[in-house]
Short mmCIF file of C-alpha atoms and ligand atoms in Angstrom, two decimals:
data_model
loop_
_atom_site.label_atom_id
_atom_site.label_comp_id
_atom_site.label_asym_id
_atom_site.label_seq_id
_atom_site.Cartn_x
_atom_site.Cartn_y
_atom_site.Cartn_z
CA MET A 1 197.50 145.74 190.32
CA PHE A 2 195.84 146.85 187.16
CA SER A 3 197.67 146.70 183.96
CA LYS A 4 196.17 150.10 182.59
CA ASN A 5 194.29 153.07 184.04
CA ILE A 6 191.42 154.24 181.86
CA ALA A 7 189.50 157.36 182.55
CA CYS A 8 186.38 158.59 180.89
CA ILE A 9 185.23 162.19 181.17
CA GLY A 10 181.51 162.61 180.71
CA ALA A 11 179.18 160.04 182.34
CA GLY A 12 176.13 160.41 180.13
CA TYR A 13 174.58 157.88 177.63
CA ILE A 14 177.83 157.22 175.87
CA GLY A 15 180.33 157.35 178.58
CA GLY A 16 178.61 155.22 181.27
CA PRO A 17 177.55 152.23 178.93
CA THR A 18 180.85 152.08 176.85
CA MET A 19 182.92 152.06 180.13
CA ALA A 20 180.67 149.59 181.73
CA ALA A 21 181.23 147.45 178.65
CA ILE A 22 185.13 147.66 178.71
CA ALA A 23 185.44 147.31 182.38
CA MET A 24 183.38 144.36 182.43
CA LYS A 25 185.22 142.61 179.57
CA CYS A 26 188.60 143.78 180.75
CA PRO A 27 188.83 143.22 184.54
CA GLN A 28 192.75 143.95 184.17
CA TYR A 29 192.16 147.51 183.61
CA LYS A 30 190.83 150.06 186.16
CA VAL A 31 188.13 152.28 184.47
CA THR A 32 187.16 155.58 186.13
CA VAL A 33 184.13 157.55 184.93
CA VAL A 34 183.86 161.20 185.91
CA ASP A 35 181.59 164.01 185.59
CA ILE A 36 180.96 167.59 186.63
CA SER A 37 177.37 166.25 187.46
CA GLU A 38 177.26 165.13 191.04
CA ALA A 39 173.81 163.82 190.71
CA ARG A 40 174.73 161.76 187.72
CA ILE A 41 177.70 160.29 189.32
CA LYS A 42 175.62 159.56 192.55
CA ALA A 43 173.00 157.61 190.42
CA TRP A 44 175.78 155.65 188.50
CA GLN A 45 176.75 154.38 191.96
CA THR A 46 173.28 153.23 192.97
CA ASN A 47 171.04 150.76 191.14
CA ASP A 48 168.75 153.48 190.24
CA LEU A 49 171.01 154.47 187.19
CA PRO A 50 170.74 157.95 185.60
CA ILE A 51 169.56 156.40 182.01
CA TYR A 52 167.33 153.52 181.35
CA GLU A 53 168.59 150.94 179.15
CA PRO A 54 167.83 147.41 178.98
CA GLY A 55 170.59 145.18 180.52
CA LEU A 56 172.48 148.19 181.59
CA LEU A 57 172.43 147.54 185.22
CA GLU A 58 173.44 144.08 185.07
CA LEU A 59 176.40 145.18 183.09
CA VAL A 60 177.27 147.84 185.44
CA GLN A 61 176.75 145.73 188.68
CA ALA A 62 179.09 143.03 187.03
CA ALA A 63 182.11 145.65 187.34
CA ARG A 64 181.15 148.32 189.71
CA ASP A 65 183.68 148.68 192.76
CA ARG A 66 185.72 145.76 191.09
CA ASN A 67 187.28 147.69 188.26
CA LEU A 68 184.72 150.18 187.45
CA PHE A 69 184.35 153.42 189.39
CA PHE A 70 182.26 156.53 189.26
CA SER A 71 183.79 159.88 190.64
CA THR A 72 183.30 163.44 190.56
CA ASP A 73 187.27 163.92 191.25
CA ILE A 74 187.99 164.75 187.72
CA LYS A 75 191.31 165.99 188.32
CA ALA A 76 192.54 162.74 190.06
CA ALA A 77 191.14 160.70 187.31
CA ILE A 78 193.08 162.48 184.73
CA ARG A 79 196.45 162.26 186.70
CA GLU A 80 196.14 158.59 187.16
CA ALA A 81 195.07 157.74 183.56
CA ASP A 82 197.21 156.42 180.87
CA ILE A 83 194.16 156.82 178.55
CA ILE A 84 191.42 159.29 178.59
CA PHE A 85 188.18 158.72 176.66
CA VAL A 86 186.15 162.07 176.36
CA SER A 87 182.45 161.66 175.88
CA VAL A 88 181.12 165.13 176.91
CA ASN A 89 178.13 166.42 174.88
CA THR A 90 178.54 168.30 171.83
CA PRO A 91 175.39 169.89 171.22
CA THR A 92 174.39 172.02 168.21
CA LYS A 93 175.64 175.64 168.72
CA THR A 94 172.98 178.04 169.88
CA PHE A 95 174.67 181.38 169.56
CA GLY A 96 177.26 183.09 167.35
CA GLU A 97 178.69 182.06 163.98
CA GLY A 98 177.11 178.67 162.90
CA ALA A 99 174.36 178.93 165.41
CA GLY A 100 171.74 176.31 164.78
CA LYS A 101 174.08 174.01 162.81
CA ALA A 102 177.69 174.04 163.98
CA SER A 103 178.77 171.85 166.83
CA ASP A 104 179.23 173.63 170.20
CA LEU A 105 182.84 172.60 171.19
CA GLN A 106 182.93 174.44 174.53
CA TYR A 107 182.72 171.30 176.77
CA TRP A 108 185.35 169.49 174.73
CA GLU A 109 187.84 172.39 174.75
CA LYS A 110 187.39 172.82 178.36
CA VAL A 111 188.10 169.29 178.96
CA ALA A 112 191.14 169.59 176.76
CA ARG A 113 192.53 172.39 178.88
CA GLU A 114 191.64 170.69 181.93
CA ILE A 115 193.71 167.35 180.91
CA LEU A 116 196.58 169.50 179.95
CA GLN A 117 196.49 171.23 183.50
CA GLU A 118 196.31 168.19 185.39
CA SER A 119 198.75 165.88 183.42
CA ASP A 120 202.47 165.31 184.37
CA GLY A 121 202.94 162.45 181.87
CA SER A 122 202.15 161.68 178.53
CA LYS A 123 198.72 160.22 177.59
CA ILE A 124 196.45 159.13 174.92
CA VAL A 125 193.28 161.10 174.56
CA VAL A 126 190.40 159.46 172.96
CA GLU A 127 187.77 161.38 171.06
CA LYS A 128 184.36 159.27 171.97
CA SER A 129 182.31 162.23 171.52
CA THR A 130 180.94 162.86 167.97
CA LEU A 131 182.97 165.87 166.69
CA PRO A 132 183.46 167.65 163.30
CA VAL A 133 186.06 166.43 161.06
CA LYS A 134 189.49 168.14 161.87
CA THR A 135 188.65 168.66 165.54
CA ALA A 136 191.65 166.39 166.64
CA GLN A 137 193.97 168.80 164.98
CA ALA A 138 192.63 171.54 167.35
CA MET A 139 192.78 169.30 170.32
CA GLU A 140 196.45 168.27 169.35
CA ASN A 141 197.40 171.98 169.12
CA ILE A 142 195.81 172.69 172.62
CA LEU A 143 197.36 169.76 174.40
CA ASN A 144 200.74 169.69 172.92
CA ALA A 145 201.13 173.64 173.47
CA ASN A 146 202.86 172.79 176.75
CA ASP A 147 206.31 173.24 178.13
CA LYS A 148 206.09 170.23 180.51
CA GLY A 149 208.02 167.91 177.94
CA ILE A 150 204.79 165.76 177.82
CA HIS A 151 203.19 164.40 174.58
CA PHE A 152 199.43 163.71 173.84
CA ASP A 153 198.29 161.60 171.04
CA VAL A 154 194.80 162.22 169.88
CA VAL A 155 192.75 159.19 168.59
CA SER A 156 189.23 159.07 167.16
CA ASN A 157 186.94 156.12 168.22
CA PRO A 158 183.45 157.39 167.54
CA GLU A 159 180.61 155.34 169.21
CA PHE A 160 177.83 153.69 167.08
CA LEU A 161 175.53 152.23 169.64
CA ALA A 162 171.90 153.11 169.53
CA GLU A 163 169.78 153.85 172.57
CA GLY A 164 167.47 150.98 173.56
CA THR A 165 169.98 148.33 172.27
CA ALA A 166 173.19 149.87 173.87
CA VAL A 167 174.31 146.77 175.86
CA LYS A 168 173.90 144.31 172.71
CA ASP A 169 175.49 147.01 170.44
CA LEU A 170 178.62 147.30 172.85
CA MET A 171 178.81 143.46 173.23
CA GLU A 172 178.57 142.60 169.51
CA PRO A 173 179.15 145.84 167.41
CA ASP A 174 179.15 145.57 163.76
CA ARG A 175 182.38 147.33 163.83
CA VAL A 176 184.70 149.40 166.01
CA LEU A 177 186.36 152.28 164.38
CA ILE A 178 189.65 153.81 165.61
CA GLY A 179 191.35 156.62 163.55
CA SER A 180 194.81 157.72 164.33
CA ARG A 181 197.72 159.86 162.81
CA GLU A 182 199.74 157.77 160.55
CA THR A 183 203.00 158.55 162.47
CA PRO A 184 204.77 156.14 164.45
CA GLU A 185 203.47 157.55 167.68
CA GLY A 186 199.89 157.88 166.18
CA LEU A 187 199.95 154.31 165.13
CA LYS A 188 201.36 153.13 168.45
CA ALA A 189 198.46 155.02 170.25
CA CYS A 190 196.06 153.29 167.75
CA ARG A 191 197.29 150.00 168.63
CA GLU A 192 196.72 150.70 172.38
CA ILE A 193 192.95 151.42 171.76
CA VAL A 194 192.73 148.34 169.38
CA ASP A 195 194.17 146.17 172.18
CA ILE A 196 191.46 147.25 174.66
CA TYR A 197 188.55 146.22 172.17
CA ALA A 198 190.40 143.06 171.10
CA ASN A 199 189.51 141.66 174.58
CA TRP A 200 186.03 140.82 173.32
CA ILE A 201 185.75 142.05 169.71
CA PRO A 202 187.09 139.88 166.61
CA ARG A 203 189.94 141.65 165.22
CA ASP A 204 188.41 141.90 161.77
CA ARG A 205 185.70 143.88 163.10
CA ILE A 206 188.11 146.55 164.54
CA LEU A 207 188.57 148.97 161.63
CA THR A 208 191.63 151.32 161.69
CA THR A 209 191.73 154.47 159.54
CA ASN A 210 193.18 157.88 159.33
CA ILE A 211 192.09 160.31 161.90
CA TRP A 212 189.95 162.51 159.58
CA SER A 213 188.09 159.41 157.93
CA SER A 214 187.18 158.03 161.31
CA GLU A 215 185.89 161.54 162.61
CA LEU A 216 183.78 162.13 159.16
CA SER A 217 182.65 158.46 159.29
CA LYS A 218 180.77 158.81 162.37
CA LEU A 219 178.72 162.06 160.85
CA VAL A 220 178.32 160.11 157.58
CA ALA A 221 176.77 157.04 159.24
CA ASN A 222 174.28 159.08 161.01
CA ALA A 223 173.37 161.01 158.05
CA PHE A 224 172.98 157.84 156.02
CA LEU A 225 170.80 156.35 158.66
CA ALA A 226 168.66 159.33 159.09
CA GLN A 227 168.42 159.61 155.18
CA ARG A 228 166.88 156.20 154.97
CA ILE A 229 164.14 157.21 157.35
CA SER A 230 163.41 160.34 155.61
CA SER A 231 163.28 158.56 152.31
CA ILE A 232 160.82 155.98 153.55
CA ASN A 233 158.82 158.75 155.22
CA SER A 234 158.74 160.80 152.09
CA ILE A 235 157.19 157.84 150.33
CA SER A 236 154.62 157.28 153.14
CA ALA A 237 153.09 160.53 152.25
CA LEU A 238 152.78 159.30 148.73
CA CYS A 239 151.41 156.05 149.96
CA GLU A 240 148.53 157.84 151.72
CA ARG A 241 147.60 159.33 148.50
CA THR A 242 147.65 156.47 146.18
CA GLU A 243 146.47 153.49 148.12
CA ALA A 244 149.78 151.90 148.36
CA SER A 245 150.97 150.66 151.66
CA VAL A 246 154.54 151.86 152.88
CA ALA A 247 155.00 148.73 154.81
CA GLU A 248 154.53 146.47 151.58
CA VAL A 249 156.72 149.07 149.54
CA ALA A 250 159.38 148.73 152.34
CA ARG A 251 159.11 145.08 152.30
CA ALA A 252 159.37 145.04 148.50
CA ILE A 253 162.36 147.32 148.25
CA GLY A 254 164.19 145.77 151.25
CA MET A 255 164.30 142.44 149.90
CA ASP A 256 166.72 143.72 147.23
CA SER A 257 170.07 142.95 149.02
CA ARG A 258 171.48 145.92 147.63
CA ILE A 259 169.16 148.08 149.58
CA GLY A 260 168.54 145.77 152.75
CA ASN A 261 165.51 145.57 154.89
CA ARG A 262 166.60 147.45 158.07
CA PHE A 263 165.70 151.00 159.09
CA LEU A 264 162.95 151.28 156.67
CA ASN A 265 160.09 151.83 159.03
CA ALA A 266 158.01 154.84 158.18
CA SER A 267 157.21 156.82 161.34
CA VAL A 268 155.96 160.01 162.91
CA GLY A 269 159.75 161.23 162.18
CA PHE A 270 163.08 160.45 163.68
CA GLY A 271 164.24 162.01 166.99
CA GLY A 272 167.22 161.48 169.50
CA SER A 273 170.09 163.44 170.41
CA CYS A 274 172.12 162.94 167.35
CA PHE A 275 170.55 162.67 163.96
CA HIS A 276 169.46 166.21 163.83
CA LYS A 277 172.50 167.69 165.44
CA ASP A 278 174.98 165.64 163.38
CA ILE A 279 173.37 166.17 159.85
CA LEU A 280 173.25 169.84 160.64
CA ASN A 281 176.83 169.77 161.63
CA LEU A 282 177.66 168.15 158.42
CA VAL A 283 175.71 170.63 156.46
CA TYR A 284 177.68 173.37 158.20
CA ILE A 285 180.84 171.75 157.58
CA CYS A 286 180.18 171.33 153.77
CA GLU A 287 179.05 174.98 153.67
CA SER A 288 182.48 176.19 155.54
CA TYR A 289 184.27 174.37 152.66
CA GLY A 290 181.94 176.02 149.89
CA LEU A 291 180.16 172.78 149.01
CA HIS A 292 176.65 174.42 149.18
CA GLU A 293 175.02 171.67 146.81
CA VAL A 294 176.36 169.09 149.10
CA ALA A 295 174.96 171.15 152.10
CA ARG A 296 171.54 171.32 150.67
CA TYR A 297 171.42 167.64 150.00
CA TRP A 298 171.87 166.48 153.35
CA GLU A 299 169.85 169.39 154.80
CA SER A 300 166.83 168.00 152.89
CA VAL A 301 167.02 165.03 155.13
CA VAL A 302 166.13 167.18 158.32
CA THR A 303 163.65 169.22 156.08
CA MET A 304 161.82 166.05 155.15
CA ASN A 305 161.74 164.86 158.93
CA ASP A 306 160.24 168.40 159.86
CA PHE A 307 157.46 168.07 157.07
CA GLN A 308 156.59 164.52 158.57
CA GLU A 309 156.07 165.91 161.80
CA THR A 310 154.11 168.76 160.65
CA ARG A 311 151.90 166.48 158.57
CA PHE A 312 151.13 164.07 161.54
CA VAL A 313 149.74 166.87 163.35
CA ARG A 314 147.88 168.33 160.34
CA THR A 315 146.38 164.88 159.64
CA MET A 316 144.93 164.70 163.26
CA VAL A 317 143.27 168.07 163.13
CA ARG A 318 141.94 167.67 159.79
CA ALA A 319 140.53 164.09 160.61
CA MET A 320 138.88 165.31 163.79
CA PHE A 321 136.74 167.85 162.07
CA ASN A 322 139.25 170.69 161.89
CA THR A 323 139.26 171.50 165.41
CA VAL A 324 140.81 169.88 168.71
CA VAL A 325 139.84 172.64 171.06
CA GLY A 326 139.14 171.27 174.44
CA LYS A 327 139.27 167.70 173.19
CA ARG A 328 141.29 165.17 175.26
CA ILE A 329 143.93 163.57 173.14
CA ALA A 330 146.14 160.73 174.66
CA LEU A 331 149.80 160.49 173.38
CA PHE A 332 150.97 156.84 173.74
CA GLY A 333 154.78 157.20 174.22
CA PHE A 334 156.88 160.37 174.58
CA ALA A 335 160.61 158.75 174.44
CA PHE A 336 162.00 159.22 170.86
CA LYS A 337 162.16 155.43 170.41
CA ALA A 338 161.26 152.43 172.47
CA ASP A 339 163.35 150.84 175.33
CA THR A 340 164.80 154.32 176.36
CA GLY A 341 163.59 157.01 178.73
CA ASP A 342 165.37 159.50 176.46
CA THR A 343 163.34 162.44 175.24
CA ARG A 344 165.76 164.49 173.44
CA GLU A 345 164.42 165.97 170.00
CA THR A 346 161.63 163.44 170.37
CA PRO A 347 158.99 164.04 167.78
CA ALA A 348 156.28 163.84 170.82
CA LEU A 349 157.60 167.15 172.01
CA TYR A 350 156.90 168.92 168.61
CA ILE A 351 153.55 167.15 168.46
CA SER A 352 152.72 168.11 171.98
CA ARG A 353 153.56 171.70 171.39
CA LYS A 354 151.53 172.01 168.25
CA LEU A 355 148.45 170.26 169.69
CA LEU A 356 148.53 172.58 172.76
CA GLU A 357 148.74 175.63 170.42
CA GLU A 358 145.57 173.96 168.68
CA ARG A 359 144.06 174.08 172.52
CA ALA A 360 143.89 170.37 172.88
CA CYS A 361 144.06 168.78 176.34
CA LEU A 362 146.93 166.30 176.46
CA ALA A 363 147.20 163.18 178.54
CA ILE A 364 150.72 161.61 178.00
CA THR A 365 151.70 158.23 178.83
CA ASP A 366 154.93 156.44 178.63
CA PRO A 367 156.58 153.49 180.71
CA LYS A 368 159.94 155.32 180.93
CA ALA A 369 160.01 158.81 179.81
CA LEU A 370 157.60 160.78 182.01
CA ASP A 371 160.18 162.18 184.12
CA ASN A 372 161.82 163.67 181.32
CA ALA A 373 158.73 164.77 179.74
CA ARG A 374 157.84 166.73 183.05
CA ILE A 375 161.26 168.57 182.44
CA ASP A 376 160.58 169.02 178.63
CA LEU A 377 157.10 170.35 179.21
CA ALA A 378 157.65 172.24 182.44
CA ASP A 379 156.15 175.47 181.08
CA VAL A 380 152.83 173.87 180.29
CA LEU A 381 152.26 171.35 182.97
CA ASP A 382 149.03 173.10 183.92
CA LYS A 383 147.82 172.09 180.66
CA ILE A 384 148.81 168.33 180.34
CA GLU A 385 148.41 165.29 182.44
CA LEU A 386 151.31 162.75 182.79
CA ILE A 387 149.72 159.34 183.42
CA GLU A 388 151.74 155.99 183.70
CA ASP A 389 148.62 153.76 182.89
CA PRO A 390 147.80 154.09 179.31
CA TYR A 391 144.17 152.76 179.91
CA GLN A 392 143.65 155.89 182.20
CA ALA A 393 145.37 158.13 179.86
CA ALA A 394 142.83 156.85 177.05
CA GLU A 395 139.69 157.27 179.33
CA GLY A 396 137.37 160.13 177.83
CA ALA A 397 139.70 160.79 175.12
CA HIS A 398 138.58 161.73 171.58
CA ALA A 399 141.88 160.32 170.02
CA ILE A 400 144.95 158.32 170.63
CA ALA A 401 148.26 159.01 168.98
CA VAL A 402 150.95 156.27 168.96
CA ILE A 403 154.29 158.26 168.99
CA THR A 404 156.53 155.67 170.45
CA GLU A 405 156.71 151.96 169.59
CA TRP A 406 156.88 150.48 172.92
CA LYS A 407 155.84 146.88 172.53
CA LEU A 408 153.30 146.97 175.37
CA TYR A 409 150.90 149.15 173.31
CA SER A 410 150.22 146.31 170.83
CA ALA A 411 149.24 144.06 173.61
CA LEU A 412 146.77 146.44 175.21
CA ASP A 413 142.98 145.52 175.36
CA TRP A 414 142.04 147.84 172.66
CA LYS A 415 138.24 147.10 173.05
CA LYS A 416 138.18 148.28 176.68
CA ILE A 417 140.03 151.38 175.51
CA TYR A 418 137.51 151.95 172.71
CA ASP A 419 134.67 151.65 175.26
CA SER A 420 136.10 154.18 177.56
CA MET A 421 136.52 156.88 174.82
CA GLU A 422 134.53 159.69 173.59
CA LYS A 423 132.96 158.62 170.09
CA PRO A 424 133.89 158.97 167.26
CA ALA A 425 137.13 157.58 168.58
CA PHE A 426 140.26 158.30 166.52
CA ILE A 427 143.62 156.55 166.54
CA PHE A 428 146.74 157.84 164.85
CA ASP A 429 149.40 155.12 164.45
CA GLY A 430 152.67 156.96 164.30
CA ARG A 431 154.39 153.75 164.27
CA ASN A 432 152.37 151.35 162.47
CA ILE A 433 152.33 148.90 165.24
CA LEU A 434 148.72 148.17 165.86
CA ASP A 435 146.37 145.82 164.03
CA HIS A 436 144.60 148.56 161.91
CA GLN A 437 141.98 146.36 160.47
CA ALA A 438 141.07 144.95 163.99
CA LEU A 439 140.85 148.39 165.51
CA PHE A 440 138.80 149.69 162.35
CA GLU A 441 136.32 146.62 163.01
CA MET A 442 136.04 147.69 166.91
CA GLY A 443 134.73 151.13 165.64
CA PHE A 444 137.84 153.10 165.50
CA ASN A 445 138.52 155.42 162.91
CA VAL A 446 142.59 154.61 162.10
CA TYR A 447 144.95 156.71 160.44
CA PRO A 448 148.23 154.74 159.87
CA ILE A 449 151.49 156.36 158.55
CA GLY A 450 151.79 155.56 154.82
CA LYS A 451 148.33 153.68 154.17
CA PRO A 452 145.09 155.39 153.56
CA PRO A 453 142.89 155.82 156.59
CA LEU A 454 140.28 153.38 157.76
CA ARG A 455 137.40 155.68 158.46
CA HIS A 456 133.62 154.90 159.23
CA PHE A 457 132.42 158.19 157.50
P1 LIG B 501 175.34 163.34 177.62
O1 LIG B 501 174.69 164.83 177.70
O2 LIG B 501 174.21 162.26 178.18
O3 LIG B 501 176.50 163.23 178.78
C1 LIG B 501 177.65 164.04 178.48
C2 LIG B 501 178.15 164.22 180.05
O4 LIG B 501 179.24 165.14 179.94
C3 LIG B 501 177.03 165.03 180.93
O5 LIG B 501 176.80 164.09 181.87
C4 LIG B 501 177.93 166.19 181.41
O6 LIG B 501 177.56 166.66 182.72
C5 LIG B 501 179.19 165.74 181.07
N1 LIG B 501 180.14 166.95 181.11
C6 LIG B 501 180.11 168.19 180.20
N2 LIG B 501 181.17 168.83 180.46
C7 LIG B 501 181.92 168.21 181.11
C8 LIG B 501 183.25 168.63 181.84
N3 LIG B 501 183.92 169.76 181.53
N4 LIG B 501 183.83 167.62 182.54
C9 LIG B 501 183.32 166.62 183.02
N5 LIG B 501 182.07 166.27 182.52
C10 LIG B 501 181.45 167.06 181.60
O7 LIG B 501 175.59 163.04 176.25
P2 LIG B 501 175.61 161.66 175.40
O8 LIG B 501 174.35 161.38 174.82
O9 LIG B 501 176.54 160.61 176.31
O10 LIG B 501 176.61 162.07 174.11
C11 LIG B 501 178.00 162.44 174.28
C12 LIG B 501 178.59 162.35 173.06
O11 LIG B 501 178.47 160.99 172.47
C13 LIG B 501 178.09 163.34 172.04
O12 LIG B 501 179.08 163.92 171.22
C14 LIG B 501 177.17 162.51 171.21
O13 LIG B 501 176.96 163.19 169.88
C15 LIG B 501 177.97 161.21 171.22
N6 LIG B 501 177.18 160.13 170.95
C16 LIG B 501 175.89 159.76 171.45
C17 LIG B 501 175.15 158.67 171.40
C18 LIG B 501 173.85 158.54 172.19
O14 LIG B 501 173.28 157.53 171.85
N7 LIG B 501 173.42 159.24 172.96
C19 LIG B 501 175.60 157.78 170.40
C20 LIG B 501 176.89 158.10 169.87
C21 LIG B 501 177.47 159.16 170.07
C1 LIG B 502 171.57 156.60 166.10
C2 LIG B 502 172.24 155.52 165.30
O1 LIG B 502 171.36 154.38 165.09
C3 LIG B 502 173.43 155.03 166.20
O2 LIG B 502 174.40 154.12 165.44
C4 LIG B 502 174.24 156.25 166.61
O3 LIG B 502 175.51 155.71 167.29
C5 LIG B 502 173.39 157.26 167.46
O4 LIG B 502 172.15 157.71 166.64
C6 LIG B 502 174.12 158.44 167.87
O5 LIG B 502 175.06 158.95 167.24
O6 LIG B 502 173.53 159.14 168.78
P1 LIG B 502 169.74 156.29 168.23
O7 LIG B 502 169.44 157.75 167.89
O8 LIG B 502 169.86 155.95 169.62
O9 LIG B 502 170.98 155.80 167.26
O10 LIG B 502 168.55 155.26 167.71
P2 LIG B 502 168.12 154.62 166.25
O11 LIG B 502 167.75 153.51 166.47
O12 LIG B 502 169.00 155.29 165.29
O13 LIG B 502 166.67 155.68 166.02
C7 LIG B 502 166.83 157.11 165.75
C8 LIG B 502 165.48 157.60 165.46
O14 LIG B 502 165.14 156.93 164.22
C9 LIG B 502 164.26 157.22 166.40
O15 LIG B 502 163.33 158.28 166.80
C10 LIG B 502 163.63 156.00 165.80
O16 LIG B 502 162.31 155.60 166.39
C11 LIG B 502 163.64 156.48 164.48
N1 LIG B 502 163.61 155.43 163.28
C12 LIG B 502 164.50 154.48 163.28
C13 LIG B 502 162.39 155.28 162.37
O17 LIG B 502 161.66 156.36 162.42
N2 LIG B 502 162.41 154.46 161.44
C14 LIG B 502 163.35 153.34 161.57
O18 LIG B 502 163.23 152.45 160.72
C15 LIG B 502 164.34 153.22 162.44
#
């Protein structure tokens, strides 16, 4: 009844949404998403999805139980599939050679062996996870070391969606990248994957390359994006000293079409599961090829991000008379960006821990990320309050720090908040989303990013 059986191993932030998009757009294919986590699979089967993403529930509902299925039966899904996407996690290695930089490929390799064990026919295996360049070679070596007379083609198809805009990014991507071996079998496998996306994406946006370019392009795209943020953040530090405004500088340079105006928002620092991990992986790869200058160049992007986070906390403590001991500080936002509940590598975590070291009392508010915050801060729950209502979080606080650019924060009744706070009241806008002049006139001492502060003393 279905023209193709597609399986996806790994039902996380990438596997779930990407497969929901394929299933929705291609009713002729059966798409089965599997995972070792029973809890995750169960959640995908309900309307309380395991991740928050605008528009995702509607997308899933459009295809679920029609041609989109979620299951823990990994073996059956492998056996049935013609094409297997693998989107398991590839975190930074925490042990042994390359610890702290290299990619931990144990989950990927485990999956490759499982695919080999369960398969009794040839299949296409698609790298959806972000992987070091040359991983496909290792995968081919594992998969094709079999005496079953079956052959696997490994294709690279990295994902470029951003959290918070995943559905839009999947429906209308800037491009889809598919890399393959340039052999007749490799090119045939590549065409099969192109055919899937061609169901809704114009052909001229489906880019095919050799497999190594595809693997490397994913790491490089993230490195370039993160580099832009570190570049503008480095300038924000200079703006704070020179009475320039980083927003005005970003606008002025962004109007140069060669530079472009996107991804130039100075912030408290970039977070998310991938920027740190992928840049550090790139650094490790460069080092392993003896390209130490190249490695140092990219490493500085992460160093600058660390500096921005550290600087933010330092500014807070200095502004509040060099001590925050016993002071209530409200953190507005814990997610690494707006429109997601994801808190992986969120600057909020670093900032919380640093403020706790300074013995502040924290009230953390976020519309979607408090469950993850509770897990991230499990060891210090007795020292913090997690509060859904921002007004309540701010009550009696000496300061508010805006960490996530949730739209709702700019629409709050800031006079009401000011009245409920200790005086002098401070606001540290780590996202530059508030009306700083209006807040200053209300009585707040305002510390934006990349602009000199507005102080009453
Ligand atoms: P995730 O942790 O949310 O999901 C990975 C899933 O894989 C988990 O649910 C885990 O249980 C499952 N898994 C691990 N080993 C397994 C096994 N042996 N069998 C079955 N399931 C297994 O991770 P994610 O954010 O979805 O990222 C996955 C990959 O996609 C990473 O390589 C990441 O770099 C890449 N990526 C992520 C994003 C993003 O926005 N999160 C964007 C682009 C690329
Ligand atoms: C990023 C990339 O944008 C995706 O293309 C990629 O697929 C993904 O990583 C991945 O590989 O995981 P994501 O991390 O979900 O997506 O979100 P971004 O919108 O890139 O934001 C990353 C971080 O940078 C956030 O903390 C965000 O607040 C921050 N940021 C972004 C800024 O500080 N300033 C900006 O101008 C833009």
